[in-house]
Coordinates of C-alpha atoms and ligand atoms in Angstrom, one line a residue:
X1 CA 38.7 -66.5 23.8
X2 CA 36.8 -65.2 20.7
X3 CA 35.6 -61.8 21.1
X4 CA 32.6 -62.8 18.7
X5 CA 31.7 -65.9 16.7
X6 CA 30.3 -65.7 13.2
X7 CA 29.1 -68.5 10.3
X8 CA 30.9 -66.7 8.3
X9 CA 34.0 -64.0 8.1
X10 CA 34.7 -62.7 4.9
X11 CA 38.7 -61.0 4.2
X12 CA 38.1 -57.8 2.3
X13 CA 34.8 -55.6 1.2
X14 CA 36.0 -55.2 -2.6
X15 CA 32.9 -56.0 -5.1
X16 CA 34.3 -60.2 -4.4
X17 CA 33.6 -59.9 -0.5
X18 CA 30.7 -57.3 -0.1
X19 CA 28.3 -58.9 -2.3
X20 CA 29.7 -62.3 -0.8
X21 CA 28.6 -60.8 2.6
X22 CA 25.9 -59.6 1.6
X23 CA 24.1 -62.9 -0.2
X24 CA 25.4 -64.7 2.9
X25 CA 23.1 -62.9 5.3
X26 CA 20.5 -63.0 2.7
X27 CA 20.9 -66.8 3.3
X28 CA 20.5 -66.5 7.1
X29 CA 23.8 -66.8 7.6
X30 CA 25.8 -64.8 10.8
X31 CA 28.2 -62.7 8.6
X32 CA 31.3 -60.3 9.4
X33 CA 33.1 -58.4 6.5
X34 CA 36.9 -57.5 7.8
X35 CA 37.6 -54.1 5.6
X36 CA 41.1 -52.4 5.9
X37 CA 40.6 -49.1 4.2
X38 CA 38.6 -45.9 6.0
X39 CA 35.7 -47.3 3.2
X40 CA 34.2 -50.1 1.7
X41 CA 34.3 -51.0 -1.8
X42 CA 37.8 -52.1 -2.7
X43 CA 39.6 -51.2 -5.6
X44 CA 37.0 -51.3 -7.6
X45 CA 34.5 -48.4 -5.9
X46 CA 37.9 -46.4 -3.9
X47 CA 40.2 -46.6 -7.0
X48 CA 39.6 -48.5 -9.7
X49 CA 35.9 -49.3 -11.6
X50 CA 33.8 -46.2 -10.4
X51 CA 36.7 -43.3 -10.5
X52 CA 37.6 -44.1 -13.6
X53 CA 34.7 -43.9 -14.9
X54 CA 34.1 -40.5 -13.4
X55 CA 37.0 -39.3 -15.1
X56 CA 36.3 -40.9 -18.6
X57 CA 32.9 -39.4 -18.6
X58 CA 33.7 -36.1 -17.7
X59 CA 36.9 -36.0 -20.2
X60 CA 34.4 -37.5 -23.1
X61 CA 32.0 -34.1 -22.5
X62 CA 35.2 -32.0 -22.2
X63 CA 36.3 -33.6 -25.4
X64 CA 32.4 -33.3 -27.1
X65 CA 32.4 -29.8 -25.9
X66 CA 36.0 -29.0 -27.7
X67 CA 35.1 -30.3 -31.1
X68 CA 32.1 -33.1 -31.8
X69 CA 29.3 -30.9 -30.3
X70 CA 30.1 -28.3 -33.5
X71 CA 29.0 -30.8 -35.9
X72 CA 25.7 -31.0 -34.2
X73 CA 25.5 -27.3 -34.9
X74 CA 26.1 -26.6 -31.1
X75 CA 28.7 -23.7 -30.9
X76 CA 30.3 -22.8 -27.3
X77 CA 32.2 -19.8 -26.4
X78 CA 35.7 -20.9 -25.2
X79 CA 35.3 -24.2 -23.9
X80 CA 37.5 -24.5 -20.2
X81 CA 38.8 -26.9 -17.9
X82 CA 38.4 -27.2 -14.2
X83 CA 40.2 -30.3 -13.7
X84 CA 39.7 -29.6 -9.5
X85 CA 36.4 -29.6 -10.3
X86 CA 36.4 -32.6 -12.2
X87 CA 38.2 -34.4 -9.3
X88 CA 36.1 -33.0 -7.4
X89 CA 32.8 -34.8 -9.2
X90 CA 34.6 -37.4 -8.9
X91 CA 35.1 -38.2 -5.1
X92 CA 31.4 -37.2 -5.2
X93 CA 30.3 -40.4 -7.6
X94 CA 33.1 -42.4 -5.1
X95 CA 31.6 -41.4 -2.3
X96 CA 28.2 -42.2 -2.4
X97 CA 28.9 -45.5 -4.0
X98 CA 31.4 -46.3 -0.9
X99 CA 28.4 -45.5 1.4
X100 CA 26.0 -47.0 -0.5
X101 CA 27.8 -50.1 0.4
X102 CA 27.4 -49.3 3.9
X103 CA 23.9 -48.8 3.9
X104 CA 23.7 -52.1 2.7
X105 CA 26.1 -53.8 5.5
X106 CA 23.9 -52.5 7.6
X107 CA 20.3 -53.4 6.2
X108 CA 21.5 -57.0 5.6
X109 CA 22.8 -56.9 9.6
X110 CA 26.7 -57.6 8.1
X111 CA 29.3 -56.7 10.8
X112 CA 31.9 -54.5 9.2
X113 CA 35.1 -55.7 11.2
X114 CA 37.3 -52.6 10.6
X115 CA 41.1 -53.1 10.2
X116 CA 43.5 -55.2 8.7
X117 CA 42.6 -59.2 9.1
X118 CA 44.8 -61.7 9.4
X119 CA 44.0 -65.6 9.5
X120 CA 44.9 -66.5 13.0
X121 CA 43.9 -70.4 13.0
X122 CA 41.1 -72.6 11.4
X123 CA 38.1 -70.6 12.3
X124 CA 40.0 -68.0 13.7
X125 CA 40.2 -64.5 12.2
X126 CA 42.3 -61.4 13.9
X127 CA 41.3 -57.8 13.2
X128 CA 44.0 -55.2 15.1
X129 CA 44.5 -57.1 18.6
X130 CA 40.7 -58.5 18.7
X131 CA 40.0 -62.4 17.7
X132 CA 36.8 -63.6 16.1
X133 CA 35.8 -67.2 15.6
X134 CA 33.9 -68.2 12.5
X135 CA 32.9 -71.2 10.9
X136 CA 33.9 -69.9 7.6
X137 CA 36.3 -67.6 6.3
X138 CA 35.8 -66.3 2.4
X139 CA 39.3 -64.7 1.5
X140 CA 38.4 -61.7 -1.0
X141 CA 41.5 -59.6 -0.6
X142 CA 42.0 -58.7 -4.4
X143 CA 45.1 -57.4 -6.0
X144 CA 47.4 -54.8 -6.4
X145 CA 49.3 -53.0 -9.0
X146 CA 52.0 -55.2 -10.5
X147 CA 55.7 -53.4 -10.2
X148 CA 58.2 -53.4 -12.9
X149 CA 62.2 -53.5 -12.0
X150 CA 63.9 -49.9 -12.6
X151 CA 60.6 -48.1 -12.3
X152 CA 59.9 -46.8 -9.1
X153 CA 56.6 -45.4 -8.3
X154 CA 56.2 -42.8 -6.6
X155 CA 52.3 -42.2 -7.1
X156 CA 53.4 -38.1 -8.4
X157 CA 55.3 -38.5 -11.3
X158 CA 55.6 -42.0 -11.5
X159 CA 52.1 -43.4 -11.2
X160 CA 49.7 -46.4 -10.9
X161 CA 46.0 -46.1 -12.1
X162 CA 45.9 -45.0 -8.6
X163 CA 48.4 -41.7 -8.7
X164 CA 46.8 -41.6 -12.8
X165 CA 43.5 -40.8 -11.1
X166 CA 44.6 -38.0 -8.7
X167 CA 46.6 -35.6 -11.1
X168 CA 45.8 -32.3 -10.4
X169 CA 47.0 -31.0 -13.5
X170 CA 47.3 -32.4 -17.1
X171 CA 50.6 -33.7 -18.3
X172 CA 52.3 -32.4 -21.1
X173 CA 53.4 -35.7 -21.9
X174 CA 52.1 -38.9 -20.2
X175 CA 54.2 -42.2 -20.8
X176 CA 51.8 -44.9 -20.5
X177 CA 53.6 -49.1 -20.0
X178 CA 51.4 -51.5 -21.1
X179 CA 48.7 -51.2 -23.5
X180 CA 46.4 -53.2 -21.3
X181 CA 42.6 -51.9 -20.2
X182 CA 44.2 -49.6 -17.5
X183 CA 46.6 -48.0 -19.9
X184 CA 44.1 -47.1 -22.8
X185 CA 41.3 -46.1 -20.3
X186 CA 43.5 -43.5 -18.8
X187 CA 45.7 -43.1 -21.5
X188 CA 42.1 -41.8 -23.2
X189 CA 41.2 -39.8 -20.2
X190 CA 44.6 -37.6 -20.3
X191 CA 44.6 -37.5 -24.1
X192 CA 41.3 -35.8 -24.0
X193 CA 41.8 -33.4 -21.5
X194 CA 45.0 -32.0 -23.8
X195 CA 48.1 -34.3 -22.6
X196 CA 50.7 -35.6 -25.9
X197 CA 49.9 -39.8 -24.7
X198 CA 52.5 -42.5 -26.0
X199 CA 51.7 -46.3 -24.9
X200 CA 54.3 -48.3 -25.2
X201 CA 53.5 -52.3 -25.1
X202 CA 55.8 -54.8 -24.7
X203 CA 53.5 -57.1 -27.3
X204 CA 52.8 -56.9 -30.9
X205 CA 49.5 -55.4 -30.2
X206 CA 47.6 -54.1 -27.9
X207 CA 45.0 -55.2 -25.4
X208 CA 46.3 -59.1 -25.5
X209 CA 44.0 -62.1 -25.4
X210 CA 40.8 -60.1 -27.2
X211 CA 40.1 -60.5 -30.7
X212 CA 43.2 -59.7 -32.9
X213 CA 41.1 -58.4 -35.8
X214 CA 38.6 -56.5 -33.3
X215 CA 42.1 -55.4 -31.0
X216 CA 43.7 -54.3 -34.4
X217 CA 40.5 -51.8 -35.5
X218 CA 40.5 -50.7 -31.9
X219 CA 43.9 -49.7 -32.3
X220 CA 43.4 -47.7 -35.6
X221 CA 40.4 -46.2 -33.7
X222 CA 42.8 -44.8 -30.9
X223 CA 45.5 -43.6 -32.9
X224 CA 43.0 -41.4 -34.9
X225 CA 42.4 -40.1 -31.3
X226 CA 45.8 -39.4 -30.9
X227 CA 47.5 -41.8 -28.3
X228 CA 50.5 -42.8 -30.0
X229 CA 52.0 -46.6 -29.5
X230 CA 55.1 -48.0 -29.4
X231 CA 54.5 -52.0 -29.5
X232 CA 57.3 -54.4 -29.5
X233 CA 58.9 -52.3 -27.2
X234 CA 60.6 -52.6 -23.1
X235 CA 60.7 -50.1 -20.8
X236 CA 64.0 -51.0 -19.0
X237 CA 64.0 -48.1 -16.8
X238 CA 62.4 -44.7 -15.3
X239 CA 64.2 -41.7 -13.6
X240 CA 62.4 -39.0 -12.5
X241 CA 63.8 -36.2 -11.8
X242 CA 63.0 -32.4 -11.0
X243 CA 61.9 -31.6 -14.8
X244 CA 60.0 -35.0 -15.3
X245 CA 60.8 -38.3 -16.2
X246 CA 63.3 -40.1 -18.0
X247 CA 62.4 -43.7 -19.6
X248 CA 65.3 -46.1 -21.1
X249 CA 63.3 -48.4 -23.5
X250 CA 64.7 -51.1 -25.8
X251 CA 62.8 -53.2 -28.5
X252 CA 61.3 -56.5 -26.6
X253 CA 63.5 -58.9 -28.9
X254 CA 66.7 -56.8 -28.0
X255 CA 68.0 -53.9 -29.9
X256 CA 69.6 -50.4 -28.7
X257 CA 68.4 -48.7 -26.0
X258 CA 67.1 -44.8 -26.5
X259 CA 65.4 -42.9 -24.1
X260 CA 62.2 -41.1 -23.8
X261 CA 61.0 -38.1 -21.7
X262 CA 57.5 -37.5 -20.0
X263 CA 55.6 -35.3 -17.6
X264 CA 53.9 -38.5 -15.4
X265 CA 54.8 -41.9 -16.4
X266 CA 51.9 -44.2 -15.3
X267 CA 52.6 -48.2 -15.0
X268 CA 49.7 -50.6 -16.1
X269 CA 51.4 -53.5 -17.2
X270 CA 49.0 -55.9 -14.9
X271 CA 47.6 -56.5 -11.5
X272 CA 48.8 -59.2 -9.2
X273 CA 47.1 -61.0 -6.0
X274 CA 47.4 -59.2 -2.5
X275 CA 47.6 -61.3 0.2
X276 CA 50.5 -59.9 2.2
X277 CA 50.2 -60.1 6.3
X278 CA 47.1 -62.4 5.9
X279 CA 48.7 -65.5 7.1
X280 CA 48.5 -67.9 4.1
X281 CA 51.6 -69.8 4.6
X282 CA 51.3 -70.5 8.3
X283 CA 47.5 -71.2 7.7
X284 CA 49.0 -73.7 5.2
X285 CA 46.6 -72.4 2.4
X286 CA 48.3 -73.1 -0.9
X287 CA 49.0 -70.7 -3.6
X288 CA 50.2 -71.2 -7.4
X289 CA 52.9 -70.1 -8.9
X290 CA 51.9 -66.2 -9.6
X291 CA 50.9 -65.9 -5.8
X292 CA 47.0 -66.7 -6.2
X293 CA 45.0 -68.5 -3.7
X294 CA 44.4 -72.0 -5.3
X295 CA 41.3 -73.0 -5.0
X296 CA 39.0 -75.9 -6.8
X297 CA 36.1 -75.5 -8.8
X298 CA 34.3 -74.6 -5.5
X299 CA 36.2 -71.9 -4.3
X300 CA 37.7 -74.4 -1.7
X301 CA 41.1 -73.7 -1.0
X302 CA 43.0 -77.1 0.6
X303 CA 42.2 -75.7 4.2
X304 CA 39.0 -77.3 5.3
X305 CA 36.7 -74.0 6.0
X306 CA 38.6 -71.2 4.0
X307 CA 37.2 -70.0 0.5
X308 CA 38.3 -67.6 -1.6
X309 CA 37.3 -65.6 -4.7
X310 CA 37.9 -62.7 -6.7
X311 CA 41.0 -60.7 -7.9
X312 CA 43.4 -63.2 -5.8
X313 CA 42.0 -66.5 -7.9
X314 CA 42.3 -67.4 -11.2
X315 CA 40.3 -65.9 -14.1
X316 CA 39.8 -62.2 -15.2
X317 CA 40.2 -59.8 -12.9
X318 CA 37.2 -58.0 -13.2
X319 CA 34.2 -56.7 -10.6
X320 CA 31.4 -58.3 -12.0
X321 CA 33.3 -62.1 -11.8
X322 CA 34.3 -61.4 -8.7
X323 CA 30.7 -60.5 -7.6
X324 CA 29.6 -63.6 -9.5
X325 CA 31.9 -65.4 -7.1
X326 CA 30.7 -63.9 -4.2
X327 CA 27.6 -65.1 -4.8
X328 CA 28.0 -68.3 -5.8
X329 CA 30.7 -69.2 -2.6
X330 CA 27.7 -67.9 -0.4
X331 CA 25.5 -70.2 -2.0
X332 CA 27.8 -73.2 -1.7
X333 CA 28.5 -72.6 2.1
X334 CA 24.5 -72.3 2.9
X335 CA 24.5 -75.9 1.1
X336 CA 23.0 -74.2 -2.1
X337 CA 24.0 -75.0 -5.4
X338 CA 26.1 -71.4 -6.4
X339 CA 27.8 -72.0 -9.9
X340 CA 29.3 -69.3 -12.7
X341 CA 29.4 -69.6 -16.1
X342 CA 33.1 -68.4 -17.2
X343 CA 31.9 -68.9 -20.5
X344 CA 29.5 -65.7 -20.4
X345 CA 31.9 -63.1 -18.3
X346 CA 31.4 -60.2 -20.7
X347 CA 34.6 -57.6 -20.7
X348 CA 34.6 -54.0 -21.7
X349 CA 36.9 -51.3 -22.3
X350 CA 35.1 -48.0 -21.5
X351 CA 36.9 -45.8 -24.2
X352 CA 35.0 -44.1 -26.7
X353 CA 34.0 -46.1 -28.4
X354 CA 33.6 -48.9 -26.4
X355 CA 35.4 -52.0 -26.8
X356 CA 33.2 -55.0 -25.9
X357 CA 33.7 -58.6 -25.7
X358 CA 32.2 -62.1 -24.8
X359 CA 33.2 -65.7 -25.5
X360 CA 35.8 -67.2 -27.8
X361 CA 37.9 -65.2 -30.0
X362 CA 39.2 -66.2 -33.8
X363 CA 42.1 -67.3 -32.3
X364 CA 40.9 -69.4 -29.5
X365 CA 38.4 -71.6 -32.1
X366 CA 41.2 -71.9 -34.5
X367 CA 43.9 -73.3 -31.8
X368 CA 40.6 -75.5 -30.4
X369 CA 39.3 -77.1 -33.9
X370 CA 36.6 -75.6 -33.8
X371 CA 34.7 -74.3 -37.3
X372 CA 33.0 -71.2 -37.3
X373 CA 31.2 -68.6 -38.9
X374 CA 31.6 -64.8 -38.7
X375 CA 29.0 -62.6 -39.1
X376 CA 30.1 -58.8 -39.0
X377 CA 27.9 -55.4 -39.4
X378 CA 29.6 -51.7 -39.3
X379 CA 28.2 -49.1 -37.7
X380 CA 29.1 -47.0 -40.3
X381 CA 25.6 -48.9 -41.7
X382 CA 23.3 -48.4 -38.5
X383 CA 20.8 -45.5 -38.9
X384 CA 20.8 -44.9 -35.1
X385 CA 25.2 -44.4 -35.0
X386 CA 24.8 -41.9 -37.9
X387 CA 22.8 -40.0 -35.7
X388 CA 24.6 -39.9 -33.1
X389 CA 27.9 -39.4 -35.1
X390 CA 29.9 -42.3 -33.4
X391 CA 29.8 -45.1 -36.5
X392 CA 33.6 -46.6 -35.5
X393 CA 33.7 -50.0 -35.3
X394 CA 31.1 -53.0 -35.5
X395 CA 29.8 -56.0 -34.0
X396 CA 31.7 -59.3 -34.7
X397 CA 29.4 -62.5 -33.9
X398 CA 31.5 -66.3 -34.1
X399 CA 29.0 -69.0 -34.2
X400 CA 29.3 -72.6 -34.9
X401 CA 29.7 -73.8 -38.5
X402 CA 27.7 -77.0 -37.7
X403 CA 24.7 -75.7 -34.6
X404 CA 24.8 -71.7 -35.2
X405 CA 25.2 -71.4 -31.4
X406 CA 27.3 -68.3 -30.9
X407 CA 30.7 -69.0 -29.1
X408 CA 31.6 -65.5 -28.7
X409 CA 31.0 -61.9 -29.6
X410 CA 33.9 -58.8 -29.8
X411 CA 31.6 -55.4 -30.1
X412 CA 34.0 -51.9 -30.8
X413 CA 31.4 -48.7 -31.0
X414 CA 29.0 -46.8 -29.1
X415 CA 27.4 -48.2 -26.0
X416 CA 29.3 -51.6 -26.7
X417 CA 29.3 -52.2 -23.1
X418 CA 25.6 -52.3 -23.1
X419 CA 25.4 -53.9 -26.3
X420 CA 27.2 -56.8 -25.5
X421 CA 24.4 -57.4 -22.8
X422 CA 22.3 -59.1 -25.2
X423 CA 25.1 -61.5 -26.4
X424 CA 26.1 -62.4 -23.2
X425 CA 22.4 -63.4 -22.3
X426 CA 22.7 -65.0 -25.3
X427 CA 25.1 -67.5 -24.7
X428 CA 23.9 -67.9 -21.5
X429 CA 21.3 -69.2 -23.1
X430 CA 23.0 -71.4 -25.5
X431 CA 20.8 -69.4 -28.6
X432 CA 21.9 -69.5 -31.9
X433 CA 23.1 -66.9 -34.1
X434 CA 19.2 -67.3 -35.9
X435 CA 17.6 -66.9 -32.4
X436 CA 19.0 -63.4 -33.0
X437 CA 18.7 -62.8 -36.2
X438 CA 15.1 -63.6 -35.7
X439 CA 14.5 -61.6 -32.6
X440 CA 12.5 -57.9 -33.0
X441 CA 15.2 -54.7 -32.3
X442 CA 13.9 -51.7 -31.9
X443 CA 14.4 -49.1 -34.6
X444 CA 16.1 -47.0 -34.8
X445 CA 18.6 -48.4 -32.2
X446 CA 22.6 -49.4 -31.9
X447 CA 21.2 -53.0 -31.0
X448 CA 19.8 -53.6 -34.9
X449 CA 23.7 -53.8 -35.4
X450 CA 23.9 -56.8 -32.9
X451 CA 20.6 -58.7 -35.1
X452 CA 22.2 -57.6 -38.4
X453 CA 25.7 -59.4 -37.4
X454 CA 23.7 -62.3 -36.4
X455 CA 22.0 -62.2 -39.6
X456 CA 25.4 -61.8 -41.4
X457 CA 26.4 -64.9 -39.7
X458 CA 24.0 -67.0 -42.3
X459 CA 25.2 -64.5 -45.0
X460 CA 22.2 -62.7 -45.2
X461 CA 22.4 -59.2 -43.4
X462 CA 19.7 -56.7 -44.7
X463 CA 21.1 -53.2 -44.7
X464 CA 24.9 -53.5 -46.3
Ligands
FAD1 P1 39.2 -55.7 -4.4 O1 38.2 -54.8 -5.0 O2 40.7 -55.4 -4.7 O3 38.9 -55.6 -2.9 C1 39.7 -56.3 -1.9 C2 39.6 -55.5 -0.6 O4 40.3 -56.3 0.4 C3 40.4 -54.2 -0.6 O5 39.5 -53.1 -0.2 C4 41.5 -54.3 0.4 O6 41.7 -53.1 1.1 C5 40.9 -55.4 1.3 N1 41.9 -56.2 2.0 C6 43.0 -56.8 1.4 N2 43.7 -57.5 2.4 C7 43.0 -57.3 3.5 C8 43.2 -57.7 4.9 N3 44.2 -58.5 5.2 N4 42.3 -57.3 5.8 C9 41.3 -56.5 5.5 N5 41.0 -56.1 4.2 C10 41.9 -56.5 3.3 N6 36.8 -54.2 -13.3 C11 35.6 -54.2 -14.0 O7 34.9 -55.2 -14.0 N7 35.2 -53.0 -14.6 C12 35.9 -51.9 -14.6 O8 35.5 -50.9 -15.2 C13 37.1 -51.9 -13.9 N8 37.9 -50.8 -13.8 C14 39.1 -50.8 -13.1 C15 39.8 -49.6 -13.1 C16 41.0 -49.6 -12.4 C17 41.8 -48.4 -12.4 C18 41.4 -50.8 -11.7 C19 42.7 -50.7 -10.9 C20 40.7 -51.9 -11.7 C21 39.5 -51.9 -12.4 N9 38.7 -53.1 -12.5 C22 37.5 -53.1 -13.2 C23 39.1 -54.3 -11.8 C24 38.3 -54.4 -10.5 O9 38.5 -53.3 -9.7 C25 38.6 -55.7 -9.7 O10 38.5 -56.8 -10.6 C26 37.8 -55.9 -8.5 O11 37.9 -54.8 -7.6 C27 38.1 -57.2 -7.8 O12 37.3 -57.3 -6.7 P2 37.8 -58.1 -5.4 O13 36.6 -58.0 -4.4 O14 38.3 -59.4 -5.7 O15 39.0 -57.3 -4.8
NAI2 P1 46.3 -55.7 -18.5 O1 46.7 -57.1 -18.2 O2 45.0 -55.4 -19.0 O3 47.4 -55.1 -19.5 C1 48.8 -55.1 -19.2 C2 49.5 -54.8 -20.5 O4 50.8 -54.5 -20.2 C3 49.5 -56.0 -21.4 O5 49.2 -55.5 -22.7 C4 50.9 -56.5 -21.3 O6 51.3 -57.2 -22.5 C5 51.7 -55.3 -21.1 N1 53.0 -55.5 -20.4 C6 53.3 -56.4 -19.4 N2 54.6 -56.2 -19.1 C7 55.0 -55.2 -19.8 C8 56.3 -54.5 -19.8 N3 57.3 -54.8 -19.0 N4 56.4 -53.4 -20.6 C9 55.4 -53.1 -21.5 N5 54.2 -53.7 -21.5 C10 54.0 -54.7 -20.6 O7 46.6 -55.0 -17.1 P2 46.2 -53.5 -16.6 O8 45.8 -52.6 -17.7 O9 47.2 -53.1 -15.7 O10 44.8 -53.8 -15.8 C11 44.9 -54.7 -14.7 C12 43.6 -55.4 -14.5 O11 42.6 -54.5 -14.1 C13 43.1 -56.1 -15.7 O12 43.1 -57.5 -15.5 C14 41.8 -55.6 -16.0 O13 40.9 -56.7 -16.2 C15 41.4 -54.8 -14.8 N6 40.7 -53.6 -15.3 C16 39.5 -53.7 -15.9 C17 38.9 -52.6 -16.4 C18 37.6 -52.8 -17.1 O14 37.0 -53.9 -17.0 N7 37.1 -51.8 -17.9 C19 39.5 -51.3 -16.4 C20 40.8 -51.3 -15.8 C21 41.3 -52.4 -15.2

C-alpha cells in the first residue's frame, strides 16, 4: 500500500529536479520532490554554482583591495584577511538560496519527500521505509566528483571542489589536477587570497573542448595571474602525510616520474553521474557506457514512466541545462511541447576575466565543413574596459561564410558571462552577424565590443 500517490515524483532537488518540480505543479500536476541532503539545491546551491561564487567574489575584492584599487588612486592602510569571515559570507549567500528554494516548494504546493529515494517498482518510489506511488518518476540525481586511482581524498588535505571550498586557511601551496572549470575557478580563488597554485593537466591545453585560440589567450591571462601549469602531464599518485602532500607525476605520453609537494591537493579532473542505491538495474532502466541514464530525445529512459534529466544524462553538466531540462520534461509529461536548444547552452568560466562561450568553436566548423568568418574586437579598444581597467581578452564572433548567421561566440574579459547573453539570444534567434552589427549599444558599455566583433565579421569594425 502506497503511503501517498502523486502524478509526478521527481529523484533529487538539484537545479534539474527543483525547477522540474516546480514547472510541474505550475502545470497542475500532483508533484513530490525526494531530496537526500538536510537542504535543497543540490550541488549546485549546497556546493558547487553559488559557493563558489561566494568565494571568487570575495577573493576578486581581496585581490582589488591588495593592488588594482591603487591604480584608481584608492590607497588602503594594510589590507587583511578574515578568511572565517569569508566562509562565513559564504554559508550566508548558500543559505538563503537553499531556503529560497523551499519557499518555493512550498508556494507551488510541491511535497519535499525527505531522504534517500530509491525506485521500488514502475510507479513506485521508496523514501526511508515509506512507499509512494506516482505516475511519473523524473530521475534528477546529478553527479559526483570523479576519483582518480592513487589519490585518495580525504576532503582536508586531499580535496574535491567540495573540501576546496571549506579551507580554513590558505595553502602555501595548492596542487590543482585538471585544468578543467573547477580547477581554474578555485585554482583563481586560492591564488588570490595568497596560495603558490600549480595546475597540472593531463592535455595539451587547458579547459578542453572551448575554443583553442580563445582557451590559449585565457591561459596567457592566468599565468600573468600567477597559477602556474604543467600540461602534458599525469598525476600517478598522492600521499599525504603529516607535513602535506606528496604527488608522483609523469609526462602523459610516458617519461620519468618526479614528484611534487603541496599544502592541499584538490582533484577536478571531471564529474561523473550518481545514481548509486537508486535501483536502476533492478528497475531495468538502461545506462551507457560512462554510467549515465540513457534517455531519448525526450528524456524517456526505456522504462515506460521514468524520465530523467540533468547531470546524470548526456550533455554539459551545467545548472542552467539542467534547469532547461527540467522544464522541458515537465512540459512533455503534461502533454505540452517542452524542447531545448543545445545549440544555444551558453558556458562561462567565472574567473577574472571571465571566460564566456556559446556555439561552435574553430575546431568544430573545420572538422564539420563548414566555412566561416571570424570577426574579433579587443578590449584593449573598448572605451568602457579602459575605465574600468580590465581590457584582457576580446570577443570572438564565427558566422557563416555564405548566410552571416553566427554559429558560435567565445568571449574572455570583463562581465563575459553577461556578455555572452546577447549572443546566445542571438542564435536563438538564428540573427546574423549584421543583425548585430546593426543593432544600437549603449555607449559607453563592454557590449559595443560584442557589435564591433560582429561588425569585424564583414571586415568593417569602427574603432581598431
Ligand atoms: P545536482 O545539482 O547534483 O542535484 C542532484 C541532487 O539529487 C543532489 O542534491 C543529491 O543529493 C540528490 N540525490 C541524488 N540521489 C538521490 C537519491 N537517491 N534520493 C534523493 N536525493 C538524491 N554549473 C553552472 O552552470 N554554473 C556554475 O557556476 C557551476 N559551478 C559549479 C561549481 C562546482 C564546484 C561544481 C561541483 C559544479 C558547478 N556547476 C556549475 C555544475 C552544476 O552544479 C551542475 O551542473 C548542476 O548542479 C546539475 O544539476 P542536477 O539537478 O542535474 O544535479
Ligand atoms: P572538467 O571536465 O571541466 O575538467 C577536467 C579537466 O581534467 C580536463 O581538462 C581534463 O583533461 C583533465 N583531466 C582528466 N583526467 C586527468 C588526469 N588524470 N590528470 C590530469 N588532468 C586530467 O571537470 P571539472 O573542472 O572537474 O568540472 C566538473 C563539471 O562541473 C564540469 O562539467 C563543469 O561543467 C561543471 N562546472 C561548471 C562551472 C561553471 O559553469 N562555471 C564551474 C565548475 C564546475
Amino acid at each position: 500500500m502506497a503511503d501517498e500517490s502523486f502524478d509526478v515524483i521527481v529523484i533529487g532537488a538539484g537545479p534539474g529536479g527543483y525547477v522540474c518540480a516546480i514547472r510541474a505543479a505550475q502545470l497542475g500536476l500532483k508533484v513530490a520532490c525526494v531530496e537526500k541532503r538536510p537542504t535543497l539545491g543540490g550541488t549546485c546551491l549546497n556546493v558547487g554554482c553559488i559557493p563558489s561564487k561566494a568565494l571568487l567574489q570575495s577573493s576578486e575584492k581581496f585581490s582589488e583591495a591588495k593592488g588594482a584599487l591603487a591604480a584608481h588612486g584608492i590607497t588602503l592602510g594594510e589590507v587583511g584577511l578574515d578568511l572565517a569571515r569569508m566562509q562565513a559570507r559564504k554559508a550566508e549567500v548558500v543559505k538563503a538560496n537553499v531556503s529560497g528554494i523551499e519557499f518555493l516548494f512550498k508556494k507551488n504546493k510541491v511535497t519535499w519527500l525527505k531522504g534517500a529515494g530509491r525506485i521500488a517498482g514502475p510507479g513506485r518510489v521508496a523514501v526511508d521505509g515509506s512507499e509512494y506511488a506516482t505516475k511519473h518518476i523524473v530521475i534528477a540525481t546529478g553527479s559526483e566528483s570523479m576519483p582518480l586511482a592513487g589519490v585518495e581524498v580525504d576532503e582536508k588535505r586531499i580535496v574535491t571542489s567540495t573540501g576546496g571550498l571549506e579551507l580554513d586557511a590558505v595553502p602555501g601551496h595548492l596542487v590543482v589536477i585538471g585544468a578543467g572549470v573547477i580547477g581554474l575557478e578555485l585554482g583563481s580563488v586560492w591564488r588570490r587570497l595568497g596560495a603558490a597554485v600549480t595546475v597540472i593537466e593531463y592535455l595539451d591545453r587547458i579547459v578542453p573542448g572551448t575554443d583553442a585560440e580563445t582557451a590559449t589567450a585565457f591561459q596567457r591571462i592566468l599565468a600573468r595571474q600567477g597559477l602556474k601549469f604543467k600540461l602534458s602531464t599525469k598525476v600517478t599518485a598522492a600521499k599525504a602525510g603529516p607535513d602535506g602532500v606528496t604527488l608522483t607525476i609523469e609526462p602523459a605520453k610516458g617519461g620519468a616520474a618526479a614528484e611534487v609537494t603541496a599544502d592541499v591537493v584538490l582533484l577536478s579532473i571531471g564529474r561523473r553521474p550518481h545514481t548509486e542505491g537508486l535501483g536502476l538495474a533492478e528497475a531495468g532502466v538502461a545506462a551507457d557506457e560512462r554510467g549515465r541514464v540513457r534517455t531519448d530525445a525526450r528524456y524517456a529512459t526505456n522504462v515506460a514512466g521514468i524520465w530523467a534529466i540533468g547531470d546524470c544524462i548526456t550533455g554539459p553538466m551545467l545548472a542552467h541545462k539542467a534547469e532547461e531540462e527540467g522544464v522541458a520534461v515537465a512540459e512533455l509529461i503534461a502533454g505540452q511541447h517542452g524542447h531545448v536548444n543545445y545549440e544555444a547552452i551558453p558556458g562561462v568560466v567565472y574567473t577574472w576575466p571571465e571566460l564566456a562561450t556559446v556555439g561552435a568553436t574553430e575546431e568544430e566548423l573545420k572538422a564539420r565543413g563548414t566555412a566561416y568568418k571570424v570577426g574579433k574586437f579587443p578590449f584593449t579598444a573598448n572605451g568602457r574596459a579602459r575605465a574600468m581597467g580590465s581590457t584582457d581578452g576580446f570577443v570572438k564572433i564565427l558566422a557563416d561564410a555564405e548566410t552571416d548567421r553566427i554559429l558560435g561566440a567565445h568571449i574572455i574579459g570583463p562581465d563575459a558571462g553577461t556578455l555572452i547573453a546577447e549572443l546566445v539570444l542571438a542564435i536563438e534567434f538564428k540573427a546574423s552577424a549584421e543583425d548585430i552589427a546593426r543593432t544600437s549599444h549603449a555607449h559607453p558599455s563592454l557590449n559595443e565590443a560584442v557589435k564591433e566583433a560582429a561588425l569585424a565579421v564583414d571586415g568593417r569594425a569602427l574603432h581598431i
